[in-house]
CSV table of C-alpha atoms in Angstrom, one decimal:
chain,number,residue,atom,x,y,z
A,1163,UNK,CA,5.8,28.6,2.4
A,1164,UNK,CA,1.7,28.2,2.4
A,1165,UNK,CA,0.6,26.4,-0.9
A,1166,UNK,CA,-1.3,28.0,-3.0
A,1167,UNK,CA,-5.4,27.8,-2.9
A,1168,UNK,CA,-5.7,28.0,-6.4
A,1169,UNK,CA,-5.2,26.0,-9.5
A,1170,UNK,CA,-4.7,28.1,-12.8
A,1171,UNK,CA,-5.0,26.9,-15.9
A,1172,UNK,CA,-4.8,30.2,-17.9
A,1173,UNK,CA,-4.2,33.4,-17.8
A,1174,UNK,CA,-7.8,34.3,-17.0
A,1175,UNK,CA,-9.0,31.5,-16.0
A,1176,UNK,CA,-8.7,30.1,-12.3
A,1177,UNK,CA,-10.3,27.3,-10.4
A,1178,UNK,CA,-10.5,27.8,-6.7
A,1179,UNK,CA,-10.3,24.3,-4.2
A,1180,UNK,CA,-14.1,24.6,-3.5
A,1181,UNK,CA,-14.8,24.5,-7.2
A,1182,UNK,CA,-12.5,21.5,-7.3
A,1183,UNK,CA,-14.1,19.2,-5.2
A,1184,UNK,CA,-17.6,20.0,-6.3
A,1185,UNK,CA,-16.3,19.3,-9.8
A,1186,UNK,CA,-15.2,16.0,-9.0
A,1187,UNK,CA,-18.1,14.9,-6.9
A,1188,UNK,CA,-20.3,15.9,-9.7
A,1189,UNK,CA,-17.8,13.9,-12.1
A,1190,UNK,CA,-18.0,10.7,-9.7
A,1191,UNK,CA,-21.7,10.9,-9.2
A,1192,UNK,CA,-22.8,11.5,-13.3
A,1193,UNK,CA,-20.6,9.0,-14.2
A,1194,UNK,CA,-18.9,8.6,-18.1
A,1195,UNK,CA,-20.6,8.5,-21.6
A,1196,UNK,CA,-19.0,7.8,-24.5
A,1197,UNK,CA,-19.8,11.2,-25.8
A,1198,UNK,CA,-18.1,12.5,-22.7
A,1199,UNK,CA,-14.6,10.4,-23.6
A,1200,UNK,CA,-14.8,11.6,-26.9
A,1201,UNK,CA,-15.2,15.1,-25.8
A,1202,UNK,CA,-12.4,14.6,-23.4
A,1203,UNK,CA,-10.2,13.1,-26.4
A,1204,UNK,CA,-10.8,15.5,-28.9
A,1205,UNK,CA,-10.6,18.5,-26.3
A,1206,UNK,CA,-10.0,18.4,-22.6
A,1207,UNK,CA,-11.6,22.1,-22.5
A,1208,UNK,CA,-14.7,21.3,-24.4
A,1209,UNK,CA,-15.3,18.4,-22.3
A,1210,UNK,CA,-15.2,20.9,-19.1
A,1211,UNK,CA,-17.5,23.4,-20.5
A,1212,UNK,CA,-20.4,20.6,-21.8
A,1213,UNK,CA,-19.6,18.0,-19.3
A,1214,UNK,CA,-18.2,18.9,-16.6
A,1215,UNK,CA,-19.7,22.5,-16.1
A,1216,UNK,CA,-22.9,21.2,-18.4
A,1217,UNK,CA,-22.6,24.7,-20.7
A,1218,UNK,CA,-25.9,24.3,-23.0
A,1219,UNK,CA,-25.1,24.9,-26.7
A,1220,UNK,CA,-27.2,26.3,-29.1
A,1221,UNK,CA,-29.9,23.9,-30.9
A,1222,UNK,CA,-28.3,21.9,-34.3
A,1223,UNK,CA,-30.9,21.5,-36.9
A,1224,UNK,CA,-29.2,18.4,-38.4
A,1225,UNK,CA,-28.5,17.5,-34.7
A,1226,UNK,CA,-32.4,18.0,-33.9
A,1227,UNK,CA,-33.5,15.7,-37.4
A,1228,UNK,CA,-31.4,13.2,-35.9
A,1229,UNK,CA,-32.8,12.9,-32.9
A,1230,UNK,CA,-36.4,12.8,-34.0
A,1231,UNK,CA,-35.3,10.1,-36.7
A,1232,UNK,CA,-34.1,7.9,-33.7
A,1233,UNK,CA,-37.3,8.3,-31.9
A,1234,UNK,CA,-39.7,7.6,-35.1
A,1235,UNK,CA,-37.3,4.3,-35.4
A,1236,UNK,CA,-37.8,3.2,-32.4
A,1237,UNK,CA,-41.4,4.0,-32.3
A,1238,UNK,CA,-41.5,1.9,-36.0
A,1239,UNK,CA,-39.3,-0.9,-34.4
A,1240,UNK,CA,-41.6,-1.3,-31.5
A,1241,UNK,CA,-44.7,-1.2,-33.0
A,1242,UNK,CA,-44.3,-2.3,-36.5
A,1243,UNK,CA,-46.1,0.8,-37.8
A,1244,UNK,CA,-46.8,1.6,-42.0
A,1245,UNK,CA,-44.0,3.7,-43.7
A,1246,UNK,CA,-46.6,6.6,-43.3
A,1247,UNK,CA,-47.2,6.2,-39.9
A,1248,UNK,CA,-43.3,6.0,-39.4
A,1249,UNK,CA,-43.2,9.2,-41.5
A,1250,UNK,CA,-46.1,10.8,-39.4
A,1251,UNK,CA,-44.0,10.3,-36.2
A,1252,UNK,CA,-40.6,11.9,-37.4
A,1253,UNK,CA,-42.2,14.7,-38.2
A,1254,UNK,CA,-44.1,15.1,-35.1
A,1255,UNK,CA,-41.2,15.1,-33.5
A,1256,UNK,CA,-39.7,17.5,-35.6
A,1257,UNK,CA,-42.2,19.6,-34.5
A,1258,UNK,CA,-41.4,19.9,-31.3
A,1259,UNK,CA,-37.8,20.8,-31.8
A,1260,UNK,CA,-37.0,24.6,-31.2
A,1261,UNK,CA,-35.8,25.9,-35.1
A,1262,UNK,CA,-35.8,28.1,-37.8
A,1263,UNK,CA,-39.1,27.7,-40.1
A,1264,UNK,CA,-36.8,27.2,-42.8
A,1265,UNK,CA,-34.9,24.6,-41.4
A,1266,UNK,CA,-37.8,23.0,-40.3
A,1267,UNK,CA,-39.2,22.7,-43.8
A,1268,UNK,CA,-35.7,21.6,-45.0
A,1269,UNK,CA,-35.6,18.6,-42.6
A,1270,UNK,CA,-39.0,17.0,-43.1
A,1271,UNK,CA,-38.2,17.3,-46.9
A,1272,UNK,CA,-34.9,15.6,-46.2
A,1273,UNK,CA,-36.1,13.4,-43.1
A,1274,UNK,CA,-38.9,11.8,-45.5
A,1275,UNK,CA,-36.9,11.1,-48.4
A,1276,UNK,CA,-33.6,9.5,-46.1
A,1277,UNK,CA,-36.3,7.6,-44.2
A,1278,UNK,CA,-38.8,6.1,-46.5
A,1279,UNK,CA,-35.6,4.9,-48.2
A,1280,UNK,CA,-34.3,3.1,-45.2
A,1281,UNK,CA,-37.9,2.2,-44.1
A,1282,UNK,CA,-38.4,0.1,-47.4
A,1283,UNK,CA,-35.0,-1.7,-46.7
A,1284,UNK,CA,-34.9,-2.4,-43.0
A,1285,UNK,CA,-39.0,-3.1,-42.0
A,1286,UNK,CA,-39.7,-6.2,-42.5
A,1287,UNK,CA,-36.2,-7.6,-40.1
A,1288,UNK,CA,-38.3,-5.3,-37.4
A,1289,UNK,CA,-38.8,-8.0,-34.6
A,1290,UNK,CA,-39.7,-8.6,-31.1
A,1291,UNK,CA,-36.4,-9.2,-30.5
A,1292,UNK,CA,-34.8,-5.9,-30.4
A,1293,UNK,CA,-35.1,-3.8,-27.8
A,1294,UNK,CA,-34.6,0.2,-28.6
A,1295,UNK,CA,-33.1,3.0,-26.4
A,1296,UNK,CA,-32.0,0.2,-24.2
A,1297,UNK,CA,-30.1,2.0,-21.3
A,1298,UNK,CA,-27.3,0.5,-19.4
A,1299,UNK,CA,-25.4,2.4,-15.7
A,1300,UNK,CA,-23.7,1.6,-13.4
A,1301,UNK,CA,-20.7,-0.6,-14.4
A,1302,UNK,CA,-17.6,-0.1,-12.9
A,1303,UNK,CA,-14.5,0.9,-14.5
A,1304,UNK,CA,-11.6,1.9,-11.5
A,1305,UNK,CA,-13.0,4.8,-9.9
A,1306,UNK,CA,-15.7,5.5,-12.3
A,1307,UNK,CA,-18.9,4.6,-13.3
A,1308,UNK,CA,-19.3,4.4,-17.0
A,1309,UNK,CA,-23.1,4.3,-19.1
A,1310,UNK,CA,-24.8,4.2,-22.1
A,1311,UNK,CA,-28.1,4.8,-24.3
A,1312,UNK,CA,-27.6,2.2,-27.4
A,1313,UNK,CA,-30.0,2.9,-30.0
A,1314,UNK,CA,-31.0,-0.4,-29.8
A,1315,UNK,CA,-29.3,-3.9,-29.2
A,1316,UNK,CA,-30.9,-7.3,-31.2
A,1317,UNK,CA,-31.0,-10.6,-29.8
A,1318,UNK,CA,-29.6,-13.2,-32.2
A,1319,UNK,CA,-30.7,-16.7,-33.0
A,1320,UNK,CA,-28.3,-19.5,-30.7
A,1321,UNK,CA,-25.3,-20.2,-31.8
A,1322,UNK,CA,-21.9,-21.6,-31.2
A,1323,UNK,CA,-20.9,-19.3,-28.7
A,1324,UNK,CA,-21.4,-20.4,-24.9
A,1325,UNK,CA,-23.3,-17.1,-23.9
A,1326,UNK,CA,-26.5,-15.3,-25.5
A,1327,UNK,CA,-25.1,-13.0,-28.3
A,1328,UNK,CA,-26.8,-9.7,-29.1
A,1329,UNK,CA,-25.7,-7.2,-31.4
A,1330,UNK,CA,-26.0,-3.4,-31.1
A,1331,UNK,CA,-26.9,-0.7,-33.9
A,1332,UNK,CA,-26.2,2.8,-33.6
A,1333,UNK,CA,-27.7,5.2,-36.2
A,1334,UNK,CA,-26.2,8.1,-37.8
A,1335,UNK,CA,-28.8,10.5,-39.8
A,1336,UNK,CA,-25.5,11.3,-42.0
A,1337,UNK,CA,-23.9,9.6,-44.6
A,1338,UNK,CA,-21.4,6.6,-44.2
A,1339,UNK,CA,-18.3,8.5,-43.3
A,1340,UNK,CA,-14.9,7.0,-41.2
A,1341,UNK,CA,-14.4,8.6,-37.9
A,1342,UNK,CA,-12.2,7.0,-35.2
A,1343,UNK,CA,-14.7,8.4,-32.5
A,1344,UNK,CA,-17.4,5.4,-34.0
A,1345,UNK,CA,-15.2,2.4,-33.7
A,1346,UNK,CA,-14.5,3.5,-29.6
A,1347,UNK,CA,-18.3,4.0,-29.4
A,1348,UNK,CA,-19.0,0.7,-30.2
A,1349,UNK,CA,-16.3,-0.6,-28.2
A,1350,UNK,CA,-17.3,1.4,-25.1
A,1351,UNK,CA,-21.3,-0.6,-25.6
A,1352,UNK,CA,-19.3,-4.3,-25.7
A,1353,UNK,CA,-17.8,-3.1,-22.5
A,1354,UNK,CA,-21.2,-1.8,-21.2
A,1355,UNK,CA,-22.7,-5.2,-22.2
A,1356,UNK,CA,-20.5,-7.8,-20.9
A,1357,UNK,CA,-19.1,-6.0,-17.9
A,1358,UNK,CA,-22.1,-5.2,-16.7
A,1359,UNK,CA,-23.9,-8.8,-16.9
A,1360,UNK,CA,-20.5,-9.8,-15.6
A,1361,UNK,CA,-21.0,-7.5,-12.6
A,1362,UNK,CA,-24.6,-7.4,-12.0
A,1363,UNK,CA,-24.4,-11.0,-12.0
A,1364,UNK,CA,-27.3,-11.5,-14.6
A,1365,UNK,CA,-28.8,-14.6,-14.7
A,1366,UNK,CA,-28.3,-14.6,-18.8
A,1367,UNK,CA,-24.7,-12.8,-19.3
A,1368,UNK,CA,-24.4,-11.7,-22.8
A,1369,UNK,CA,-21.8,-11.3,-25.2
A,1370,UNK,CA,-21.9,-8.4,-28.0
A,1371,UNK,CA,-20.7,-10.3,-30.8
A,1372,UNK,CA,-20.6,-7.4,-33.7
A,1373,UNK,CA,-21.6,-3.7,-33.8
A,1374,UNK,CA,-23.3,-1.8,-36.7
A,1375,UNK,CA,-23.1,1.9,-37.9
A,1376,UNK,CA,-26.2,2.2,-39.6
A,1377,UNK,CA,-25.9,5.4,-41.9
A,1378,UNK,CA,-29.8,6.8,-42.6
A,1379,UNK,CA,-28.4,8.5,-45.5
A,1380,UNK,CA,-27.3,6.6,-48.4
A,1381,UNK,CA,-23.9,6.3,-49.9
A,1382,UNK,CA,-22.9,9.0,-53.3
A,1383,UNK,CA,-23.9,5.5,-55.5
A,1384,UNK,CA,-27.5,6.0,-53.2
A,1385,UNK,CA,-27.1,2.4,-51.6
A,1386,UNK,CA,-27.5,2.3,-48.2
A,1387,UNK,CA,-24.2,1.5,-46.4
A,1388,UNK,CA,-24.0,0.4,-42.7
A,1389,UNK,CA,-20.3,-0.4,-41.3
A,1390,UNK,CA,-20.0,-3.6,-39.2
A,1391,UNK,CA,-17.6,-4.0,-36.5
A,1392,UNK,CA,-16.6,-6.7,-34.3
A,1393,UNK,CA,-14.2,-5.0,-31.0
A,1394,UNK,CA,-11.9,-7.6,-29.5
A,1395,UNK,CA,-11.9,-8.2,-25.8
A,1396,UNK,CA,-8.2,-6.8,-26.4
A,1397,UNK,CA,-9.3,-3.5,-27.3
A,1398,UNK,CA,-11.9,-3.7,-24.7
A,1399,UNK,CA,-8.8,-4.1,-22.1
A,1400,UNK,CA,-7.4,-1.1,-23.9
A,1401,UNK,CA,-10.3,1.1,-23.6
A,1402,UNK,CA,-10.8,0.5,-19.7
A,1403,UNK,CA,-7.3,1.1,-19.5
A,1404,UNK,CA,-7.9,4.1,-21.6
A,1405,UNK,CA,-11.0,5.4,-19.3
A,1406,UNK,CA,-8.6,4.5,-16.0
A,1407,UNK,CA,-5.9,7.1,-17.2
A,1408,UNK,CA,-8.6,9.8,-18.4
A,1409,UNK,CA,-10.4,9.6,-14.9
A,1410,UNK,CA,-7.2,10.1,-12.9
A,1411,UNK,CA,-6.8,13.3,-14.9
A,1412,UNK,CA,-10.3,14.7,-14.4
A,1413,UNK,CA,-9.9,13.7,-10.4
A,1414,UNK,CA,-6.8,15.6,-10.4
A,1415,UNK,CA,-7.1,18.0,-12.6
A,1416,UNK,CA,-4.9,17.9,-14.6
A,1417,UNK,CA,-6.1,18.0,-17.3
A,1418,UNK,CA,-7.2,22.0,-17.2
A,1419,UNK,CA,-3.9,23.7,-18.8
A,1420,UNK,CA,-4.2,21.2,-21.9
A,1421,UNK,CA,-5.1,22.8,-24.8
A,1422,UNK,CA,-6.1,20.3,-28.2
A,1423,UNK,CA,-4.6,20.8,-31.4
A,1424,UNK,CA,-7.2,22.7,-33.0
A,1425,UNK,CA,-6.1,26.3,-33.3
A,1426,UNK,CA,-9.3,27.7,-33.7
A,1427,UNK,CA,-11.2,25.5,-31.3
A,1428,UNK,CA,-13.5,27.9,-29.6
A,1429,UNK,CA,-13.6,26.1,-26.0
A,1430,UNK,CA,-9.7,27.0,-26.0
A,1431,UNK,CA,-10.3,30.2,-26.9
């Protein structure tokens, strides 16, 4: 009997071989985010539709304040700018962001109140020693290449340790909230660190010695309240074992009949 040409993973869906290979060349060649695990995680379909495919979604206002927060910071950072300069920037980038007038309005009310706050508490550790929207590709993880954009990763003062120890922050325009989908973010950037000046062959390797979850929004008691991690090398291990088993399901395919647990997810639908 001929095999069949075709892989179906629905009723009315179908992926033909062609599709396939293209699919998986685009996969090998674009390499893995973090984002794009946690997609795959949470839902093997949503991760084929934004990642795979690359299905734009409609614009998020909360979404779009976040994203000009974390360019004012790192135009702040850099530049050691005045609160109102600081201010000034988010909103010009605000600007720029496709939205409802009303939401617009909303989120420079919002975006200057959450950010003078954290402003006034966090300028003056601002130092030449940071570096902001520090990019990292190319590191190898079995058949895959897995990158990163870290909001920005410090260099600390020398220590006991035998390598240069940096720490990365991450920053969430939200409050502090617990979500499992942080801690393997932050493990995914140790990996990006050390394995890549491990396999670049860096002159200075470094070693990510704690990760912070720095929450723009205050906590209900209106303290600021950053979470501080510190991933193992063990549960780095585990995560590239992790990345291994997830890549040999995209290659394959297999991974298209799976539907996640969410009943009402609308990429299963």
């Amino acid at each position: 009997a001929t095999a069949n040409p075709e892989i179906e993973f629905t009723e009315s869906k179908k992926i033909e071989l062609p599709e396939k290979k293209f699919l998986q060349d685009k996969f090998l060649k674009n390499g893995f985010s973090v984002s794009a695990l946690n997609n795959y995680l949470e839902c093997p379909t949503k991760f084929y539709f934004l990642n795979l495919i690359g299905m734009p979604e409609a614009p998020n206002p909360k979404a779009q304040a976040g994203n000009a927060a974390h360019g004012a910071l790192k135009y702040a950072v850099e530049r050691k700018v005045a609160r109102d300069e600081f201010l000034d920037r988010f909103v010009y980038l605000l600007s720029k962001e496709p939205m409802r007038e009303i939401d617009y309005y909303e989120l420079i009310k919002k975006g200057k109140r959450v950010l003078s706050a954290y402003y006034d508490a966090n300028h003056k550790s601002w130092n030449s020693g940071m570096k902001c929207e520090y990019a990292i590709e190319g590191v190898k993880v079995g058949d895959i290449t897995v990158r990163g954009h870290l909001d920005r990763i410090d260099t600390l003062p020398s220590t006991n340790y035998k390598l240069p120890t940096v720490r990365v922050i991450d920053y969430k325009f939200k409050k502090p909230a617990k979500d499992p989908n942080y801690y393997r973010q932050l493990t995914f950037y140790k990996l990006l660190i050390e394995e890549g000046s491990r396999q670049q062959r860096a002159k200075s390797k470094e070693q990510m010695v704690e990760g912070i979850l720095e929450f723009l929004e205050p906590a209900p008691n209106g303290k600021l309240k950053p979470m501080v991690f510190a991933p193992s090398k063990k549960e780095v291990v585990e995560l590239k074992d992790e990345i291994i088993r997830v890549t040999k399901e995209i290659l394959s395919m297999e991974f298209l009949p799976k539907r996640c647990e969410d009943k009402e997810c609308k990429y299963c639908e």
